[in-house]
Short mmCIF file of C-alpha atoms and ligand atoms in Angstrom, two decimals:
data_model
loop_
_atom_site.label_atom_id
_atom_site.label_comp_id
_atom_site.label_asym_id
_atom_site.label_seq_id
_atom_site.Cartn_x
_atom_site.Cartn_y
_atom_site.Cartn_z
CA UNK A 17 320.48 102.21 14.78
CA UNK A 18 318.85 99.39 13.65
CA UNK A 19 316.19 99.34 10.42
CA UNK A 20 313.03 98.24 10.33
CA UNK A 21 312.03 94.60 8.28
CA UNK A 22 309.49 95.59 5.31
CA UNK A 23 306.16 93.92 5.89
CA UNK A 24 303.65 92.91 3.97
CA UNK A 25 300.21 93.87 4.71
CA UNK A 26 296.96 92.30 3.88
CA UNK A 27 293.31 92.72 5.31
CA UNK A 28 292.42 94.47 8.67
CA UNK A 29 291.38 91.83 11.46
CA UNK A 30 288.83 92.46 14.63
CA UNK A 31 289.33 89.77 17.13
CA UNK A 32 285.54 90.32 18.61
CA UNK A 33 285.17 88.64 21.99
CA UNK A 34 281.62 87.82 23.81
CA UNK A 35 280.47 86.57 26.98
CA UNK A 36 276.75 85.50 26.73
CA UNK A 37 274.35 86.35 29.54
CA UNK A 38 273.17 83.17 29.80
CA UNK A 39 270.80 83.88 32.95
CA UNK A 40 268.67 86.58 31.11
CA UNK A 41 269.06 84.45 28.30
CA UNK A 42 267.27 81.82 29.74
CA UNK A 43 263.84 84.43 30.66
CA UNK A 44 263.27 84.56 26.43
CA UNK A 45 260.56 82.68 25.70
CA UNK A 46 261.77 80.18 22.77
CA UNK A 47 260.17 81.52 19.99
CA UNK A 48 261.67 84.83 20.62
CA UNK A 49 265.16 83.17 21.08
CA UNK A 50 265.00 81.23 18.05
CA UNK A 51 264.08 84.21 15.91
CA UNK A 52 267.23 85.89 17.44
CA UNK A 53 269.36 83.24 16.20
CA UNK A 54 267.77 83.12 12.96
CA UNK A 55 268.53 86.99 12.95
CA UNK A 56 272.42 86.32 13.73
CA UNK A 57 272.52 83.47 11.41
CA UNK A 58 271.48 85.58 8.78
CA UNK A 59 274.31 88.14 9.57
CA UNK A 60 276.81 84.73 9.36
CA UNK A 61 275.31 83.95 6.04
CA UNK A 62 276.60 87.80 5.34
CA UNK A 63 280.26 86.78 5.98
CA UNK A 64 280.01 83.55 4.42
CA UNK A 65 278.90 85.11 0.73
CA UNK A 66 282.01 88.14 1.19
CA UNK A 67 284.34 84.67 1.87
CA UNK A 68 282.95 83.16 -1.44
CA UNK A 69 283.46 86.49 -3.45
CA UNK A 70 287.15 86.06 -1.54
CA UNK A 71 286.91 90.10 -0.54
CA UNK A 72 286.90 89.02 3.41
CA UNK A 73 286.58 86.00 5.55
CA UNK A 74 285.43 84.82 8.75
CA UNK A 75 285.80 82.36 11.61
CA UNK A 76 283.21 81.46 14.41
CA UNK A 77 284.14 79.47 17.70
CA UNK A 78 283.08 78.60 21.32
CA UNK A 79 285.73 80.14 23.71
CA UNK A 80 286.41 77.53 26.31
CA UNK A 81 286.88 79.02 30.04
CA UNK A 82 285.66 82.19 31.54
CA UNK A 83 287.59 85.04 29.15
CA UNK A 84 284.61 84.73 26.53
CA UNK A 85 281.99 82.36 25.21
CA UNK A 86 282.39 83.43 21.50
CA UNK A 87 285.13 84.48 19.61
CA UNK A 88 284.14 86.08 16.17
CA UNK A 89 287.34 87.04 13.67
CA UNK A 90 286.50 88.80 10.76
CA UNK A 91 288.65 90.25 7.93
CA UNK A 92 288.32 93.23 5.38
CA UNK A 93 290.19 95.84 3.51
CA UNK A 94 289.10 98.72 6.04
CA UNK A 95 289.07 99.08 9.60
CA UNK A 96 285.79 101.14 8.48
CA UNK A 97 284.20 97.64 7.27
CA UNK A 98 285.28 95.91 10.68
CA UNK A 99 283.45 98.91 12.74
CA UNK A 100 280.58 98.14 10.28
CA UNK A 101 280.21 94.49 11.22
CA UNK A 102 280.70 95.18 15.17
CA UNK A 103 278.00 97.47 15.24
CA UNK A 104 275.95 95.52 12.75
CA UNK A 105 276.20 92.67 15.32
CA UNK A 106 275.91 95.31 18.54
CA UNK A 107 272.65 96.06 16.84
CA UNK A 108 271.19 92.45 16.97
CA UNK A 109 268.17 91.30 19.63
CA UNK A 110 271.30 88.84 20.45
CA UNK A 111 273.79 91.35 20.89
CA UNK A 112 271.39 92.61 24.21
CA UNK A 113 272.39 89.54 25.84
CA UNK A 114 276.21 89.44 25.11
CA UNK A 115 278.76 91.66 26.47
CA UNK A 116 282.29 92.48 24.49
CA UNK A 117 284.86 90.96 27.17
CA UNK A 118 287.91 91.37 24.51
CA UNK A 119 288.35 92.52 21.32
CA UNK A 120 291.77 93.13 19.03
CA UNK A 121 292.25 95.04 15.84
CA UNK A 122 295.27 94.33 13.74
CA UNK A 123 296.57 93.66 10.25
CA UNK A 124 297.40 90.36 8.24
CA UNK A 125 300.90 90.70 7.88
CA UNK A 126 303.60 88.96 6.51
CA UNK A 127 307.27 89.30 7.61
CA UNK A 128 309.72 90.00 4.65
CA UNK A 129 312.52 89.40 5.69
CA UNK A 130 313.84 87.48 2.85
CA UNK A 131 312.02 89.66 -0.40
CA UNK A 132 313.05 88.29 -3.72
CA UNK A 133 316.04 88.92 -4.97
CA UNK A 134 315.68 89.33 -8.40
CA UNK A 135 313.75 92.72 -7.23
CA UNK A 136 310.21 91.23 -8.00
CA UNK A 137 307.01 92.59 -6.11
CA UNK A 138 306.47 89.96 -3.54
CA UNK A 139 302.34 90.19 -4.30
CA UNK A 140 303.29 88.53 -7.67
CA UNK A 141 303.70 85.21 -5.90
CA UNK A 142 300.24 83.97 -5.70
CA UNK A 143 301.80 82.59 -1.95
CA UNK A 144 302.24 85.90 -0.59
CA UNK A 145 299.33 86.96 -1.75
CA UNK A 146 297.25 83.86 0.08
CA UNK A 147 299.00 84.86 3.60
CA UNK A 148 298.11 87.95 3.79
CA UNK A 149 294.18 87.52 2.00
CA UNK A 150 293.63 84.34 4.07
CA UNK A 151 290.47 82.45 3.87
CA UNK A 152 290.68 81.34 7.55
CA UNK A 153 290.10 77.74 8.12
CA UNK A 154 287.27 76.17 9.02
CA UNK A 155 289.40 73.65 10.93
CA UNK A 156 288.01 71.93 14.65
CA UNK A 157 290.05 74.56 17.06
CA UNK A 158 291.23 78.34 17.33
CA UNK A 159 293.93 79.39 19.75
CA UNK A 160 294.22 83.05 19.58
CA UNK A 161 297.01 85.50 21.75
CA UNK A 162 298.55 88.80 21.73
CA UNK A 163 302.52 89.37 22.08
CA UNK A 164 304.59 91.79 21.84
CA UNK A 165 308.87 91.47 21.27
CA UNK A 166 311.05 92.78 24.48
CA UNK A 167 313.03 95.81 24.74
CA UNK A 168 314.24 94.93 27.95
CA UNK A 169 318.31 96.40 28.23
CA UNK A 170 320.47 93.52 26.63
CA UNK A 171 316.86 91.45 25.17
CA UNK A 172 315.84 94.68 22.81
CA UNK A 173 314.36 93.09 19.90
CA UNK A 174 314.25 96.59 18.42
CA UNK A 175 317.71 97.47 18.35
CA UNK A 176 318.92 94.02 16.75
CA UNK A 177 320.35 94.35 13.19
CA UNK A 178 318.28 93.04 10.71
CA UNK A 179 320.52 90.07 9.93
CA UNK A 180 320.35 88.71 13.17
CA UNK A 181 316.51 89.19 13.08
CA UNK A 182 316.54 87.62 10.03
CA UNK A 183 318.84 84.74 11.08
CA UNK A 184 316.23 84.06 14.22
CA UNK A 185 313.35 84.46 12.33
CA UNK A 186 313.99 81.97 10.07
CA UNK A 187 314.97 79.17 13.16
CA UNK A 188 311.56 80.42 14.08
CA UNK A 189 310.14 79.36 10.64
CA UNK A 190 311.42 76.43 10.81
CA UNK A 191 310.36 74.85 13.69
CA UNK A 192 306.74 76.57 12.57
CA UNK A 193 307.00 74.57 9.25
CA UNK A 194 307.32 70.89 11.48
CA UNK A 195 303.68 71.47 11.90
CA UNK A 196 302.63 72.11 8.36
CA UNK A 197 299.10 70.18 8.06
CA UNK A 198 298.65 70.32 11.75
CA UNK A 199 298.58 74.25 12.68
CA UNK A 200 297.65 76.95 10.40
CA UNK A 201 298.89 79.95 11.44
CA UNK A 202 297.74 84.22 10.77
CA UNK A 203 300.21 86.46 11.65
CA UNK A 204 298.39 89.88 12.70
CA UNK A 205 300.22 93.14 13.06
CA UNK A 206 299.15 95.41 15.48
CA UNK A 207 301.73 97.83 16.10
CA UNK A 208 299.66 101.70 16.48
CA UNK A 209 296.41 99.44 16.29
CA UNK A 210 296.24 97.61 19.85
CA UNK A 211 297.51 96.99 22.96
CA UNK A 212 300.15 94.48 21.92
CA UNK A 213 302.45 94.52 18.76
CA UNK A 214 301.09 91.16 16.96
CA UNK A 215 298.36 88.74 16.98
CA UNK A 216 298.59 85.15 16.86
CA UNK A 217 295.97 83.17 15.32
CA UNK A 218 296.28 79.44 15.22
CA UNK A 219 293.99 76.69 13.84
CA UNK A 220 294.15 72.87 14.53
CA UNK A 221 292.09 70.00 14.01
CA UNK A 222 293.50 68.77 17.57
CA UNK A 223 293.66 71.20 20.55
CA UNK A 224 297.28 69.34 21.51
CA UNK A 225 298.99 70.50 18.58
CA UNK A 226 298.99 73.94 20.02
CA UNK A 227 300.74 72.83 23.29
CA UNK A 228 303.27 70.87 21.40
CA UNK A 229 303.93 73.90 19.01
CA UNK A 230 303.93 76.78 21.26
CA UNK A 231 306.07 74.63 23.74
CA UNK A 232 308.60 73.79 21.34
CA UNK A 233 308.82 77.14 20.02
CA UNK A 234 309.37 78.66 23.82
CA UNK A 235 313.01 77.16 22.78
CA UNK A 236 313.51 79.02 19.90
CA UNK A 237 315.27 82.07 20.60
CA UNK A 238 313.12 84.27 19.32
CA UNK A 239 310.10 83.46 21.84
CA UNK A 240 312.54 82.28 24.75
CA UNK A 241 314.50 85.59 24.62
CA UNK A 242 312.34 87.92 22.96
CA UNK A 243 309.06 87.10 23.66
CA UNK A 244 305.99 88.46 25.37
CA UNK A 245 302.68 86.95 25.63
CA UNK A 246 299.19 88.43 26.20
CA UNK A 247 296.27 85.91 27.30
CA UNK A 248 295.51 82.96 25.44
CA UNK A 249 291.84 82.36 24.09
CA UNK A 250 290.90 78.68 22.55
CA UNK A 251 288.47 76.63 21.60
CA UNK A 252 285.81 75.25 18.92
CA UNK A 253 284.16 75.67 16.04
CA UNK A 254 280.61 76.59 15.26
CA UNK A 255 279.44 75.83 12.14
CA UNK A 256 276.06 76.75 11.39
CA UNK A 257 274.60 73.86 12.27
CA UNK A 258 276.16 73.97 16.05
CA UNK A 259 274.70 77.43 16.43
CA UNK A 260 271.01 76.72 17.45
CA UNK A 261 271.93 73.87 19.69
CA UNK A 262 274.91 76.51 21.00
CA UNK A 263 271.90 78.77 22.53
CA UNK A 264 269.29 75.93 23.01
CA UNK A 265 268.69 76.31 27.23
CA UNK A 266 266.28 73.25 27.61
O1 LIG B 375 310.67 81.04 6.96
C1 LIG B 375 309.47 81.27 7.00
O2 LIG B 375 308.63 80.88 6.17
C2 LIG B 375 309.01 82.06 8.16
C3 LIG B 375 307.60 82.47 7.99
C4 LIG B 375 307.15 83.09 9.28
C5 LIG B 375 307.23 84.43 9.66
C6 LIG B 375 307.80 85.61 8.89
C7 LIG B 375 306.51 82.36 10.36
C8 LIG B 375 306.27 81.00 10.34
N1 LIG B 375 306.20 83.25 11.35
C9 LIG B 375 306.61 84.51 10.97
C10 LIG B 375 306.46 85.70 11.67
MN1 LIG B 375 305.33 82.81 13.13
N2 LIG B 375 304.44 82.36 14.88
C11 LIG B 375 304.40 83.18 15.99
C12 LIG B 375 303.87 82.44 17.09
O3 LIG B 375 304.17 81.47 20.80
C13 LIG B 375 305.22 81.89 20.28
O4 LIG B 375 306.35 81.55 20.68
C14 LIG B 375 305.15 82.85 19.13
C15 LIG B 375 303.76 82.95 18.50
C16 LIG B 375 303.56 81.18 16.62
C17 LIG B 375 302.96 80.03 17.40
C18 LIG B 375 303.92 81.13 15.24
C19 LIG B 375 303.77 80.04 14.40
N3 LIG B 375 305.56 84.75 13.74
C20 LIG B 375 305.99 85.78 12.96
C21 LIG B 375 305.90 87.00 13.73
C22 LIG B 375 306.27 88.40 13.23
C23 LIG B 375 307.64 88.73 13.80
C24 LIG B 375 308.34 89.88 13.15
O5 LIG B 375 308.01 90.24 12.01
O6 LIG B 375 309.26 90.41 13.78
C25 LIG B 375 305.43 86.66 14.98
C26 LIG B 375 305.15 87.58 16.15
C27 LIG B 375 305.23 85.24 14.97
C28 LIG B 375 304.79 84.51 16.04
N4 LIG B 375 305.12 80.85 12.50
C29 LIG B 375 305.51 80.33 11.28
C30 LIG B 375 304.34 79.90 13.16
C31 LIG B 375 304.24 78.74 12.30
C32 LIG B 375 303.44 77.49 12.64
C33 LIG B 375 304.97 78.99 11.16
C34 LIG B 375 305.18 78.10 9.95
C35 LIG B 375 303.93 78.13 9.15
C36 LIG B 375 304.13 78.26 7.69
O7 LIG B 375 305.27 78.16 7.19
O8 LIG B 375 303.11 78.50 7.04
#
């Protein structure tokens, strides 16, 4: 039998996915339109003040492709708080014309593979602590997919020992760590939460770095061998001031 790695776990995380109906959309007279934007900015303004008091944060971007047209990621210390803020947003004029086309629950989690060995709590280090209460980035592009690790006969991630997890997790690290500056990174656990086992959230000021890191890390052994990947969801930031022209239609 193999044992489990200990993980560290931070806030919940809904992944909340919408396609906007842009043809009904269109039918709103301005006014009314505007005022439902207003309405949803004020909700934004909502998650921006929980960021500030650091008990949550946010991110808001364009999806780019069919799967979605917004991607909303919010994070708190209940999955009852994460219900709260999908409803509160179901319960918008706005939310009439959107329709969920994906969502994903998980937790912020960190991988400890290598705890301290003088015996400390890990949550002492103010480090540990920032990975798994992230204040997401407010960086030009998201790239966001689900995986899960084989257990496929000989590729059985799950019957490893530890020290050879351990050994390929850290080769994984470090090829992660080449694009320190360039990719930001949340690690998600989603094990008895959703569909897959993790959720991969990436940041970048440029949309390439993603390629370049997710194709060099298809070497690493861990992804070549072990991984599984769910459908991939990118693109761009909306900062308040991109969300009126977002749903201007003239
Ligand atoms: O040594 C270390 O610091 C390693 C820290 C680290 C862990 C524990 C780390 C670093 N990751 C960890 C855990 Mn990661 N990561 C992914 C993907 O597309 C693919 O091939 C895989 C998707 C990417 C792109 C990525 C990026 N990582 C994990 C886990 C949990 C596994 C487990 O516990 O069994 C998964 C599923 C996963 C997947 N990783 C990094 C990155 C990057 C860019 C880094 C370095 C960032 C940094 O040091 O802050």
């Amino acid at each position: 039998m193999s044992e489990p790695s200990q993980t560290l776990d931070g806030w919940f995380c809904l992944h909340d996915l919408r396609k906007i109906d842009w043809s009904s959309w269109k039918q709103v007279p301005e006014e009314e339109r505007q005022a439902m934007v207003n309405e949803f900015i004020r909700l934004l303004e909502t998650w921006q003040t929980i960021e500030e008091e650091e008990t949550g944060s946010y991110a808001l971007y364009t999806v780019v492709g069919h799967k979605a047209d917004i991607i909303m990621v919010n994070l708190r210390d209940s999955i009852n708080e994460l219900n709260a803020i999908e409803q509160e947003f179901n319960k918008l004029r706005l939310a009439d014309y959107t329709m969920q086309t994906y969502s994903y629950l998980s937790v912020v989690e960190q991988g400890n593979y290598t705890p301290p060995k003088d015996g400390s709590d890990p949550l002492d280090n103010p480090n540990m602590r920032d990975r798994i209460y992230p204040i997401l980035p407010k960086w030009e592009h998201i790239c966001f997919y689900p995986m899960d690790k084989k257990r496929e006969g000989e590729d059985n991630w799950y019957s490893l020992p530890l020290e050879k997890r351990v050994e390929l997790m850290k080769a994984h690290g470090m090829t992660g760590r080449k694009y320190a500056g360039k990719i930001k990174q949340i690690i998600s656990g989603s094990t008895g939460l959703d569909d897959w086992e993790w959720g991969v959230t990436l940041f970048a000021h440029e949309a390439l770095q993603f390629k370049k890191l997710i194709y060099e890390m298809r070497f690493d052994e861990v992804s070549a061998r072990y991984g599984e990947f769910g459908s991939f969801y990118v693109g761009n930031i909306l900062n308040n001031e991109h969300i009126h022209p977002f749903f201007q239609t003239n």
